[in-house]
PDB file of N, CA and C in Angstrom:
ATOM      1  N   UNK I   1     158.513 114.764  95.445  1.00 88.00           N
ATOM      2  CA  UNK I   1     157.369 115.221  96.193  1.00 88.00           C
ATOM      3  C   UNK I   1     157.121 116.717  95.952  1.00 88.00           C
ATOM      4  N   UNK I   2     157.946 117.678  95.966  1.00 89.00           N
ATOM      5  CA  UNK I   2     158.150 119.089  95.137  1.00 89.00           C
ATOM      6  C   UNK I   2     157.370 119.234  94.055  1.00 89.00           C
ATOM      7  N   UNK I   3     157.678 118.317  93.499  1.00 92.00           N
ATOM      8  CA  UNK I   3     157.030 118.136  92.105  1.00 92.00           C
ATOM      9  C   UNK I   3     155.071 118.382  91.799  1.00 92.00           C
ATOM     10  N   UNK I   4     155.110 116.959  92.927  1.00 94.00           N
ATOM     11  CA  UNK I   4     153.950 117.336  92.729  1.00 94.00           C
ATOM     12  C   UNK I   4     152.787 118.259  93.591  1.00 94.00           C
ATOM     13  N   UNK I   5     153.632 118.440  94.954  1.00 93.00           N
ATOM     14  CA  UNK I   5     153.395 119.751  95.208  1.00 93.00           C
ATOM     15  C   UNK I   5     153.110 120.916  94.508  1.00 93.00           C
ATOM     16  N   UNK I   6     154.191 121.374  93.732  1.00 94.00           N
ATOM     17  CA  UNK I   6     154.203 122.443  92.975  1.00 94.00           C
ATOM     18  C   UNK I   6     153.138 122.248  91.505  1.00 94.00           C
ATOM     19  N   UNK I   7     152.534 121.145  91.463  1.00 95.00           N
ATOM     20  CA  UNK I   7     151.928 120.706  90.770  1.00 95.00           C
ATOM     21  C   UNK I   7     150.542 120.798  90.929  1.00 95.00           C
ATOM     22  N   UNK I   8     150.051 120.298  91.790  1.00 95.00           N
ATOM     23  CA  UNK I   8     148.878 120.393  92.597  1.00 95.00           C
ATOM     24  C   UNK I   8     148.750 122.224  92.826  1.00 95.00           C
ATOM     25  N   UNK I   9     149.593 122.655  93.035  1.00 95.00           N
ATOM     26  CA  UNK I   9     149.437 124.558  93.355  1.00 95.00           C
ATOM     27  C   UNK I   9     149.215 125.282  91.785  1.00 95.00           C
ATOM     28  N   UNK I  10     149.839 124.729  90.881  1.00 96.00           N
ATOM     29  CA  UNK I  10     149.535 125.310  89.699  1.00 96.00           C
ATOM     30  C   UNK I  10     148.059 124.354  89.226  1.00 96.00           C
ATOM     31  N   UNK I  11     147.798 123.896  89.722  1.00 96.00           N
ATOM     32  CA  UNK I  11     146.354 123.398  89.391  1.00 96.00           C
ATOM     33  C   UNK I  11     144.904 124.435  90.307  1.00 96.00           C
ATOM     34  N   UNK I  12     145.405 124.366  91.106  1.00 95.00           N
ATOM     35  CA  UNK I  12     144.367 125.051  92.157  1.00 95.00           C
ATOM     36  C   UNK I  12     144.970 126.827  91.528  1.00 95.00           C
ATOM     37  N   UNK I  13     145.442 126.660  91.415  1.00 96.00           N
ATOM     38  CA  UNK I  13     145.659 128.121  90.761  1.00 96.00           C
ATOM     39  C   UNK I  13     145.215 128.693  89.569  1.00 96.00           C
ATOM     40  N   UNK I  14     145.327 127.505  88.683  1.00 96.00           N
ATOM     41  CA  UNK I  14     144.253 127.502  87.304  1.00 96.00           C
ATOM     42  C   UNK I  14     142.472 127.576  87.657  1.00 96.00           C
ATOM     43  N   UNK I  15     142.280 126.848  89.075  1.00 94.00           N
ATOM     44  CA  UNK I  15     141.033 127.031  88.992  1.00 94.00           C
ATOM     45  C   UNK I  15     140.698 127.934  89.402  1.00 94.00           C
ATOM     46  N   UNK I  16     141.395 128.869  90.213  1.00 95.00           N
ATOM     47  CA  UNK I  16     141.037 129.997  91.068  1.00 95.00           C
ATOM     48  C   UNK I  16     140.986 130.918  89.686  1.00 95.00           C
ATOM     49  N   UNK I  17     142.078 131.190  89.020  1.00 96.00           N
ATOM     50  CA  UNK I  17     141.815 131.819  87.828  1.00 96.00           C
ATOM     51  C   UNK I  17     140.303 131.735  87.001  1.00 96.00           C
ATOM     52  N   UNK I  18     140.016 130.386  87.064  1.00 94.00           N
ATOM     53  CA  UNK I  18     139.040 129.685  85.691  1.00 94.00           C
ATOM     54  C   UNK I  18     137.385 130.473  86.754  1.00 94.00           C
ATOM     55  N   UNK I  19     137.628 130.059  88.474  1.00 93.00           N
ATOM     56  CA  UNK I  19     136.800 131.269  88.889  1.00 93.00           C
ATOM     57  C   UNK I  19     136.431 132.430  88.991  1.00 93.00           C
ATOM     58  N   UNK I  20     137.425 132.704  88.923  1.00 94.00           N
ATOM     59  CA  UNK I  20     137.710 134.811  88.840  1.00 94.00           C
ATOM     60  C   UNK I  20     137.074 135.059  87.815  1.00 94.00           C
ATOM     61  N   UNK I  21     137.136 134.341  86.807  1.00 95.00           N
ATOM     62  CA  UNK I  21     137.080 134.575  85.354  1.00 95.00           C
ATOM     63  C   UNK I  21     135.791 134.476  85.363  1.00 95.00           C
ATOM     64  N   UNK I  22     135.374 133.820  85.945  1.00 93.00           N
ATOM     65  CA  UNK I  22     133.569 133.087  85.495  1.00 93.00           C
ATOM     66  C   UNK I  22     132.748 133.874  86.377  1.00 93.00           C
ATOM     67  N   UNK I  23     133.003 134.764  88.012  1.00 93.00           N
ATOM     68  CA  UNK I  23     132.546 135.596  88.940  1.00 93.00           C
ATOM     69  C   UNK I  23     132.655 136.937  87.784  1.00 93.00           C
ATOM     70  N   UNK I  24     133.724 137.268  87.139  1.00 95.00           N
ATOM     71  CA  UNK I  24     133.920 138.748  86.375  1.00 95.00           C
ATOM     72  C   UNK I  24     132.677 138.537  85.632  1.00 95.00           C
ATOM     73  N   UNK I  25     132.833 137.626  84.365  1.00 95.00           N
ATOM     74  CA  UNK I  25     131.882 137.642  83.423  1.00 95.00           C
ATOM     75  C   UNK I  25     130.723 137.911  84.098  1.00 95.00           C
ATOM     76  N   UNK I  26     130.410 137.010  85.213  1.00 93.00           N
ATOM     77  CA  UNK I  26     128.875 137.299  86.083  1.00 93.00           C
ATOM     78  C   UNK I  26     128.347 138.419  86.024  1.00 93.00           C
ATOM     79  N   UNK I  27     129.345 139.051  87.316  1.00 94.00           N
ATOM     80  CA  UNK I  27     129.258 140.733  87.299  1.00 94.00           C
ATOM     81  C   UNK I  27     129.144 141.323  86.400  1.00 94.00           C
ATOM     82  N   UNK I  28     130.118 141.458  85.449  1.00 95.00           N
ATOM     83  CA  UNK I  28     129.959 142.169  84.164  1.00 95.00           C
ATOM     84  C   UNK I  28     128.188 142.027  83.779  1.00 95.00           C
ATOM     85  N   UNK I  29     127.944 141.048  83.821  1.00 94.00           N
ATOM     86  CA  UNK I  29     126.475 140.703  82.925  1.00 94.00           C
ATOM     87  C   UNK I  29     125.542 141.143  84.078  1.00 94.00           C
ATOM     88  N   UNK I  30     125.535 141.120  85.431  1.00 93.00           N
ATOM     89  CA  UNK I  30     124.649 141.425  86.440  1.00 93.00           C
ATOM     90  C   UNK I  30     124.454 142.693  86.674  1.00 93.00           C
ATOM     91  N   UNK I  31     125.707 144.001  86.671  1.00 92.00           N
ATOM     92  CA  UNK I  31     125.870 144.787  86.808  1.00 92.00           C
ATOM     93  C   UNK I  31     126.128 144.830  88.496  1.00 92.00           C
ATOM     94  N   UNK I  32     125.996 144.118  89.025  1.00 92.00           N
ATOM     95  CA  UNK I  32     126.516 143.752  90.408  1.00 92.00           C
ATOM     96  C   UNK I  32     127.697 143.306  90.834  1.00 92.00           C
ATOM     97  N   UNK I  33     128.393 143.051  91.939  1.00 93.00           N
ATOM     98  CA  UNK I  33     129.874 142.272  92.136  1.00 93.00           C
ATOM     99  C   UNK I  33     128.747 140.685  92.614  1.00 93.00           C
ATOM    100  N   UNK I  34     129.375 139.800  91.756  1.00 91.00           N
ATOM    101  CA  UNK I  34     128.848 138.333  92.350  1.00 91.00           C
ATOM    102  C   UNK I  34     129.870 137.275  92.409  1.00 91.00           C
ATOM    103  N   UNK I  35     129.994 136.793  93.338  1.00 92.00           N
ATOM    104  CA  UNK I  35     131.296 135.824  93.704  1.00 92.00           C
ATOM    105  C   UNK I  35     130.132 134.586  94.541  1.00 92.00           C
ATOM    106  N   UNK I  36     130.686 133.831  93.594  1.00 91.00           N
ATOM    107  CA  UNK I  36     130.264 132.158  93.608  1.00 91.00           C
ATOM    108  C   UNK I  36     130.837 131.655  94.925  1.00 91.00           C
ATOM    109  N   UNK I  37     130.125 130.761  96.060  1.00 92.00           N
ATOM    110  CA  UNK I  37     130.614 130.351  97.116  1.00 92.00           C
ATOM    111  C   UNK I  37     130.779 129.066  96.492  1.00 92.00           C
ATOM    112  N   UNK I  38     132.539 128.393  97.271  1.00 92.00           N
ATOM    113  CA  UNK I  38     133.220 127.205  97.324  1.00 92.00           C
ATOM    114  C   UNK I  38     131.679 125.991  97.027  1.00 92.00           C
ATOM    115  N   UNK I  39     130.636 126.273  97.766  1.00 89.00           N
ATOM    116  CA  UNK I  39     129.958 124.745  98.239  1.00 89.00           C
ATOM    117  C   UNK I  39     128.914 124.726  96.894  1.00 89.00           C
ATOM    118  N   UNK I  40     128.467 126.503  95.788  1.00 91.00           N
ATOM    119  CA  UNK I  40     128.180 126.479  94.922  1.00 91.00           C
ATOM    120  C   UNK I  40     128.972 125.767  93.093  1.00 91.00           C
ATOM    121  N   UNK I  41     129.886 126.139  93.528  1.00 90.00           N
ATOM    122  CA  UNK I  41     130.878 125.801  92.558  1.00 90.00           C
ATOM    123  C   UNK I  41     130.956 124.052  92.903  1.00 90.00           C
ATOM    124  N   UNK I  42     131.342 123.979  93.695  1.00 89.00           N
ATOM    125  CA  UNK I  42     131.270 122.355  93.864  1.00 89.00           C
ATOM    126  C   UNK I  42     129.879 121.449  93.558  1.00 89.00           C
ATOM    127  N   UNK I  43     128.973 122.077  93.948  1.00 89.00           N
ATOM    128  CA  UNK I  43     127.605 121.565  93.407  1.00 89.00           C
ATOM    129  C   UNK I  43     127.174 121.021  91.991  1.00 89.00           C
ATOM    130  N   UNK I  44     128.012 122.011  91.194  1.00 89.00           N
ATOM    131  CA  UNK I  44     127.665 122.649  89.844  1.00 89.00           C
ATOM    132  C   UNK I  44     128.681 121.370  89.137  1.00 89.00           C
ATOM    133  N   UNK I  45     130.137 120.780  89.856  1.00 89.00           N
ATOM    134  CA  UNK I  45     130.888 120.380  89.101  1.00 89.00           C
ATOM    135  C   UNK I  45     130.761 118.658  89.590  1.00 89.00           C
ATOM    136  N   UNK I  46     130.942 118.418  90.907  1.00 90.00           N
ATOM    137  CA  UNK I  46     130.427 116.892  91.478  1.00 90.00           C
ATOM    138  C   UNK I  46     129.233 116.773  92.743  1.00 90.00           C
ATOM    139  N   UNK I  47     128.095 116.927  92.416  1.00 89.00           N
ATOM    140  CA  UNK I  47     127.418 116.645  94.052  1.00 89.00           C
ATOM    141  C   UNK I  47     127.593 115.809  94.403  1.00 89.00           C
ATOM    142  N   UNK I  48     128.199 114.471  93.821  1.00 93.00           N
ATOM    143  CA  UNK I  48     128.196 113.565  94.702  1.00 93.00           C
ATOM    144  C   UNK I  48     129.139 113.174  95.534  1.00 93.00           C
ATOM    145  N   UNK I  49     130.155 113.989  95.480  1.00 91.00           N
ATOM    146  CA  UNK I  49     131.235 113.877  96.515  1.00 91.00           C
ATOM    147  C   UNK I  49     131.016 115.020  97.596  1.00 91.00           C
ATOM    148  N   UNK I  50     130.413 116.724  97.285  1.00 87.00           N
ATOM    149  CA  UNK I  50     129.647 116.781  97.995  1.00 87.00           C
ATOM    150  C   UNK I  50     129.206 116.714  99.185  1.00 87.00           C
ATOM    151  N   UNK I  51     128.312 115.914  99.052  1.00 87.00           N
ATOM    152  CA  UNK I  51     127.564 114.893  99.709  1.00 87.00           C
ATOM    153  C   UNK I  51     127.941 114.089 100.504  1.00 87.00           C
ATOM    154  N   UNK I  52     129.041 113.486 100.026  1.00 90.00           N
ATOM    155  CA  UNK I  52     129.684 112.324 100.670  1.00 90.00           C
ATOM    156  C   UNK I  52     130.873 112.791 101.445  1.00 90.00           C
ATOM    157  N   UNK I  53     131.364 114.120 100.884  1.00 85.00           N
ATOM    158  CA  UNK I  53     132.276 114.511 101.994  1.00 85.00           C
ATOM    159  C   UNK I  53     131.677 115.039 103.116  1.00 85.00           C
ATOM    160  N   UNK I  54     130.242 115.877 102.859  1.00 82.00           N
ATOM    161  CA  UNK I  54     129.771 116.524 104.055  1.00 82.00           C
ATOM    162  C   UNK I  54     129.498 114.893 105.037  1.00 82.00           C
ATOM    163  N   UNK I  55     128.477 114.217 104.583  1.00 84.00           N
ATOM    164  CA  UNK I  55     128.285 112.882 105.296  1.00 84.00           C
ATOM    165  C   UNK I  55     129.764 112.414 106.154  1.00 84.00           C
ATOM    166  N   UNK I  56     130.855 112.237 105.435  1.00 85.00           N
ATOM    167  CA  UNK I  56     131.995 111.736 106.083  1.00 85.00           C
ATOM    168  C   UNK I  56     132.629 112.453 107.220  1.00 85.00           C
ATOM    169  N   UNK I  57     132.424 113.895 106.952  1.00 82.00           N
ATOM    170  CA  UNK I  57     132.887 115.228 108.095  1.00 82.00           C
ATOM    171  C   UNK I  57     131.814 114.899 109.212  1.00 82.00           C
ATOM    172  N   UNK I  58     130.847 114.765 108.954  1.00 79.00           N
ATOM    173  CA  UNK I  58     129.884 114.563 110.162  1.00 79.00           C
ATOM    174  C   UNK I  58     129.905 113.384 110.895  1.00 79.00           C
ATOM    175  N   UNK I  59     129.963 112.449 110.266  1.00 83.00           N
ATOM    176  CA  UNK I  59     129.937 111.156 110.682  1.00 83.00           C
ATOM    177  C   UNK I  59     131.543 110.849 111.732  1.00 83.00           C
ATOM    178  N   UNK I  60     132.466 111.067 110.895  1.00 85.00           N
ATOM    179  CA  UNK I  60     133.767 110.571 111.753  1.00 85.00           C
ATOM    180  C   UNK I  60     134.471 111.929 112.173  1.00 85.00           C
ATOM    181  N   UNK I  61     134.100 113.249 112.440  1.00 83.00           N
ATOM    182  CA  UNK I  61     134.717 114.197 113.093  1.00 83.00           C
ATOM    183  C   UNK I  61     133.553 115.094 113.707  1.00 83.00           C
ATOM    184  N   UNK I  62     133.819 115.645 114.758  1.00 78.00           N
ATOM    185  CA  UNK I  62     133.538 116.540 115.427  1.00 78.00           C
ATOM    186  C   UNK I  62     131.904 117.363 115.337  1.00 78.00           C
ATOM    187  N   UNK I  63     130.816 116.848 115.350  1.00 76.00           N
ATOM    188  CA  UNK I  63     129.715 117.942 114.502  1.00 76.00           C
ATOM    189  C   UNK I  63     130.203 119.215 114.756  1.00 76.00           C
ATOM    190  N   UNK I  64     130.239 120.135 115.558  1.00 78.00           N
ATOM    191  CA  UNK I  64     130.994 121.451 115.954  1.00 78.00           C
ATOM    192  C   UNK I  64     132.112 121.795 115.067  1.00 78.00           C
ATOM    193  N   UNK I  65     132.870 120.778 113.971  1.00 77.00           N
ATOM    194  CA  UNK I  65     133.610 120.787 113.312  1.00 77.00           C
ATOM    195  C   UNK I  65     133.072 121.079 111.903  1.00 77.00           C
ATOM    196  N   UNK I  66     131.977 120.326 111.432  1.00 76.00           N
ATOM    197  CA  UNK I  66     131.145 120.495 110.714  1.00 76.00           C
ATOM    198  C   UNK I  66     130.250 121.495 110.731  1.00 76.00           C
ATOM    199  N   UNK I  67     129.624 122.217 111.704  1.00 78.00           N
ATOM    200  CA  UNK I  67     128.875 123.598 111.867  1.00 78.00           C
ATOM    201  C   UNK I  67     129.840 124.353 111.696  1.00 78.00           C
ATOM    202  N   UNK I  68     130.479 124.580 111.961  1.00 82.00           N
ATOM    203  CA  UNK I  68     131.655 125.788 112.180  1.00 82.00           C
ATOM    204  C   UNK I  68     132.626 126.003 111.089  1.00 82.00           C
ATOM    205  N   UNK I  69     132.700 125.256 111.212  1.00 82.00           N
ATOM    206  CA  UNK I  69     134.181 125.450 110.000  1.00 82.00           C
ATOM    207  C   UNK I  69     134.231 125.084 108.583  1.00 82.00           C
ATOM    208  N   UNK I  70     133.404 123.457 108.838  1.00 82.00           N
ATOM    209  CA  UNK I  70     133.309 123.204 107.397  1.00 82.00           C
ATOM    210  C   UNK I  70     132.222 124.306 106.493  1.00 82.00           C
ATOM    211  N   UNK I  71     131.116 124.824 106.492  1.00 84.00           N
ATOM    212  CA  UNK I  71     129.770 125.449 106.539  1.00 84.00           C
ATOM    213  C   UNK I  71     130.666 126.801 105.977  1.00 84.00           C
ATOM    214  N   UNK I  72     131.498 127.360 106.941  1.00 88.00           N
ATOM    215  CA  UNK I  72     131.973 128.614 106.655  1.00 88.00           C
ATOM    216  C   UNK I  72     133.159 128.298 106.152  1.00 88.00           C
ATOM    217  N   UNK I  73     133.503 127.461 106.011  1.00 88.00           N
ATOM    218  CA  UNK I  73     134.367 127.310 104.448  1.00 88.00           C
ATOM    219  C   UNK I  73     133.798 127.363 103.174  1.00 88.00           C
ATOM    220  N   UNK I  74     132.552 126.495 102.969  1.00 88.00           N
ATOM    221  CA  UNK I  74     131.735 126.466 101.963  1.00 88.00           C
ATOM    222  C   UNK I  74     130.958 128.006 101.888  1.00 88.00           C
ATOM    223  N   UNK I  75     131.308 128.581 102.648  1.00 91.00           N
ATOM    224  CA  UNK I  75     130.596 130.077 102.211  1.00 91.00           C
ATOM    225  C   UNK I  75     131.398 130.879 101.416  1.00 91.00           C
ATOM    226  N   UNK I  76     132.612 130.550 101.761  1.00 93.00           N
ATOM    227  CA  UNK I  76     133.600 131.522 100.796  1.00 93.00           C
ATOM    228  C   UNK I  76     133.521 131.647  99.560  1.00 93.00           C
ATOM    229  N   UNK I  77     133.879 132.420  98.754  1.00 94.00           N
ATOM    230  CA  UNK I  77     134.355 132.408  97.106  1.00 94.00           C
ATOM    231  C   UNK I  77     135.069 131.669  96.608  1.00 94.00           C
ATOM    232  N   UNK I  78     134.207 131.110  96.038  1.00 93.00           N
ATOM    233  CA  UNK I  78     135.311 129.854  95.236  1.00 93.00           C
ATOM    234  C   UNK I  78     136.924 130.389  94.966  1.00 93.00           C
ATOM    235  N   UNK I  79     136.672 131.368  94.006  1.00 94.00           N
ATOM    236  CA  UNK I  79     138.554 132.329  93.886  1.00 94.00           C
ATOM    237  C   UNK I  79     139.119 132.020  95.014  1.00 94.00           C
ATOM    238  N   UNK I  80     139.011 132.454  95.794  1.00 95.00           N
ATOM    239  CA  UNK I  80     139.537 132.940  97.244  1.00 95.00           C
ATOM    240  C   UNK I  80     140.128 131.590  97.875  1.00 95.00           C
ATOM    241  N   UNK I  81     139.150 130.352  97.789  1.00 94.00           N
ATOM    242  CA  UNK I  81     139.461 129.362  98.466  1.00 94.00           C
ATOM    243  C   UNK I  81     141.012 128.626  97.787  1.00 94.00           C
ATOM    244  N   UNK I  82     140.717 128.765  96.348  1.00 95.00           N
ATOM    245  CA  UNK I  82     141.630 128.123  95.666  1.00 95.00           C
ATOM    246  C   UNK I  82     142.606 129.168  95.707  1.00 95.00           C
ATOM    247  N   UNK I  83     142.884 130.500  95.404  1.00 96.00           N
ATOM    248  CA  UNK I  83     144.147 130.860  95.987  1.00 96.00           C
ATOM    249  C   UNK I  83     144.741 130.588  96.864  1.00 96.00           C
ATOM    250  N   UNK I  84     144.242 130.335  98.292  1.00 96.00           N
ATOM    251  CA  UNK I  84     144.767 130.143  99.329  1.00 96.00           C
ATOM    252  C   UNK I  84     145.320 128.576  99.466  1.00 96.00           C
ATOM    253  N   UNK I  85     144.402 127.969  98.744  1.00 95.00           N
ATOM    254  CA  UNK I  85     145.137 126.329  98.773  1.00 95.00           C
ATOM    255  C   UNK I  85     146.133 126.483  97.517  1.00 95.00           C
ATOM    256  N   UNK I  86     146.220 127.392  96.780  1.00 96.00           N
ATOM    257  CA  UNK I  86     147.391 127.251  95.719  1.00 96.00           C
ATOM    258  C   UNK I  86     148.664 127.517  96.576  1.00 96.00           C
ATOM    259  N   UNK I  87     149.006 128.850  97.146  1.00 96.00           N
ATOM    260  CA  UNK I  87     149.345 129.457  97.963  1.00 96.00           C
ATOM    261  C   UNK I  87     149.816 128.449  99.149  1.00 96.00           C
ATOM    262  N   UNK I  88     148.952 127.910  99.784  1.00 95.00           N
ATOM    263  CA  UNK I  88     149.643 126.722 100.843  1.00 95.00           C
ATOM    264  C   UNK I  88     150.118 125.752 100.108  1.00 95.00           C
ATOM    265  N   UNK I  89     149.846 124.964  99.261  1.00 95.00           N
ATOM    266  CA  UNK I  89     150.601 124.025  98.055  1.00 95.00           C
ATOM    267  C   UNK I  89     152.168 124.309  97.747  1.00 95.00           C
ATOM    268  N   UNK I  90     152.336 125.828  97.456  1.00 94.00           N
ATOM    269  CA  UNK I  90     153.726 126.302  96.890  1.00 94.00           C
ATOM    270  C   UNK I  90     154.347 126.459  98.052  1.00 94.00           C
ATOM    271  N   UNK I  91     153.879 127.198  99.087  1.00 94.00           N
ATOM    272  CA  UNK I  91     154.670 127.344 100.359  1.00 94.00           C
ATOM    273  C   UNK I  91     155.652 125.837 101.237  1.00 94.00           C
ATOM    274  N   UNK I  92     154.621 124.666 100.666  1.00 92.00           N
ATOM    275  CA  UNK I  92     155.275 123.774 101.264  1.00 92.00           C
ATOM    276  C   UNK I  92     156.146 123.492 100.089  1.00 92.00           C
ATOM    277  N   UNK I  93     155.950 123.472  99.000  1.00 90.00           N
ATOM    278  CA  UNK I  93     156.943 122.672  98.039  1.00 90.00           C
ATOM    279  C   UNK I  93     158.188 123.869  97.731  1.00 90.00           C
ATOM    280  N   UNK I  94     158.107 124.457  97.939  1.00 87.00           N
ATOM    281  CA  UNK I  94     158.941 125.490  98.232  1.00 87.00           C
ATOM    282  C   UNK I  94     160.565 125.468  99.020  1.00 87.00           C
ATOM    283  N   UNK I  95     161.646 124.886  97.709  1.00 82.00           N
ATOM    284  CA  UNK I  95     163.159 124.497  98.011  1.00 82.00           C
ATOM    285  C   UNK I  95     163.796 125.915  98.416  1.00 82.00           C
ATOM    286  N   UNK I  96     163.953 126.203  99.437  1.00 79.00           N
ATOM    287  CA  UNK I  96     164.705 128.044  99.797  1.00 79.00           C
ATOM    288  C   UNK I  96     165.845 127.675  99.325  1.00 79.00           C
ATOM    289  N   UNK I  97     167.072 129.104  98.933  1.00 74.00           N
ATOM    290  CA  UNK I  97     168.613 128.570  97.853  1.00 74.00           C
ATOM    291  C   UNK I  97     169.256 128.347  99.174  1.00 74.00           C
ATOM    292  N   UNK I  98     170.165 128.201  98.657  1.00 71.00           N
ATOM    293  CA  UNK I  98     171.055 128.100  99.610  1.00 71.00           C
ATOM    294  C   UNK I  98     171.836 128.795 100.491  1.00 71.00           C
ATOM    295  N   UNK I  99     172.079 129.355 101.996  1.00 74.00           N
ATOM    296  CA  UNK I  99     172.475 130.592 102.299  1.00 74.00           C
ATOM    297  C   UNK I  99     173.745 130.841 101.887  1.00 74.00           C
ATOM    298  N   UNK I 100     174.903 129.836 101.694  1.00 71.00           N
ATOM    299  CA  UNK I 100     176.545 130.712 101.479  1.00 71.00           C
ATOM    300  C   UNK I 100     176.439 130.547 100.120  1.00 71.00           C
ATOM    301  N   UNK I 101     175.642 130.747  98.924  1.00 68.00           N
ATOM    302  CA  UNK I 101     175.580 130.753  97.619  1.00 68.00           C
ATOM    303  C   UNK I 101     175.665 129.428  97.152  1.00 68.00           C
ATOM    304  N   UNK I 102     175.898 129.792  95.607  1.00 68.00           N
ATOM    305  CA  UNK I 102     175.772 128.495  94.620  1.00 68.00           C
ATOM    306  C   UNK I 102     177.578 127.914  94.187  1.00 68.00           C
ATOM    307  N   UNK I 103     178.521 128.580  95.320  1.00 68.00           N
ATOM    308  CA  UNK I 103     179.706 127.867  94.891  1.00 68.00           C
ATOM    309  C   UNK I 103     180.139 127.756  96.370  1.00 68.00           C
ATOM    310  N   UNK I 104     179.671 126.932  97.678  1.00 63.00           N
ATOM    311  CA  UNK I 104     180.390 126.853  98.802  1.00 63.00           C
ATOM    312  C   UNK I 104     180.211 125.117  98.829  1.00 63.00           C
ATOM    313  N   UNK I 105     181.208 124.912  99.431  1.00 60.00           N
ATOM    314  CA  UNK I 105     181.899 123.290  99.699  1.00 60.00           C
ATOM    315  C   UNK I 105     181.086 122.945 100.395  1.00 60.00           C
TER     316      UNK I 105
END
């Protein structure tokens, strides 16, 4: 389960990268700072899930859940979002050593 924990975090970490990368070039070419929001980037790659996730958030949870939180999640920077889910990914898959070292009975 580590595994693919730590798996799933080096993925979301590639994309946060593959964003950074694609917000720089922006800027660079805009002469502005421009950072792509989560719900833009997702648009661009599947609308139709999308769609179907916003529909599913509304439908079987909370609308107040959906105004609030989901909405201002989708406002964020794509980078940003995926660091932080890389970041929570590793934290859980994350084996700490052992405290009396690597030679106690």
């Amino acid at each position: 389960m580590r595994f693919l924990l730590r798996l799933a975090s080096l993925v979301a970490l590639a994309a946060a990268v593959i964003a950074g990368t694609i917000d720089s070039i922006q800027s660079v070419a805009a002469s502005t700072v421009v950072m792509t929001p989560i719900s833009d980037a997702w648009q661009d790659v599947s609308p139709t899930t999308l769609t179907s996730l916003q529909s599913l958030l509304s439908y079987y949870i909370h609308p107040r859940f959906y105004t609030f939180i989901f909405q201002w999640l989708m406002l964020q920077p794509a980078f940003a979002v995926f660091l932080v889910i890389a970041l929570l990914l590793w934290m859980i898959g994350y084996k700490k050593p052992p405290v009396a070292g690597r030679f106690t009975a």
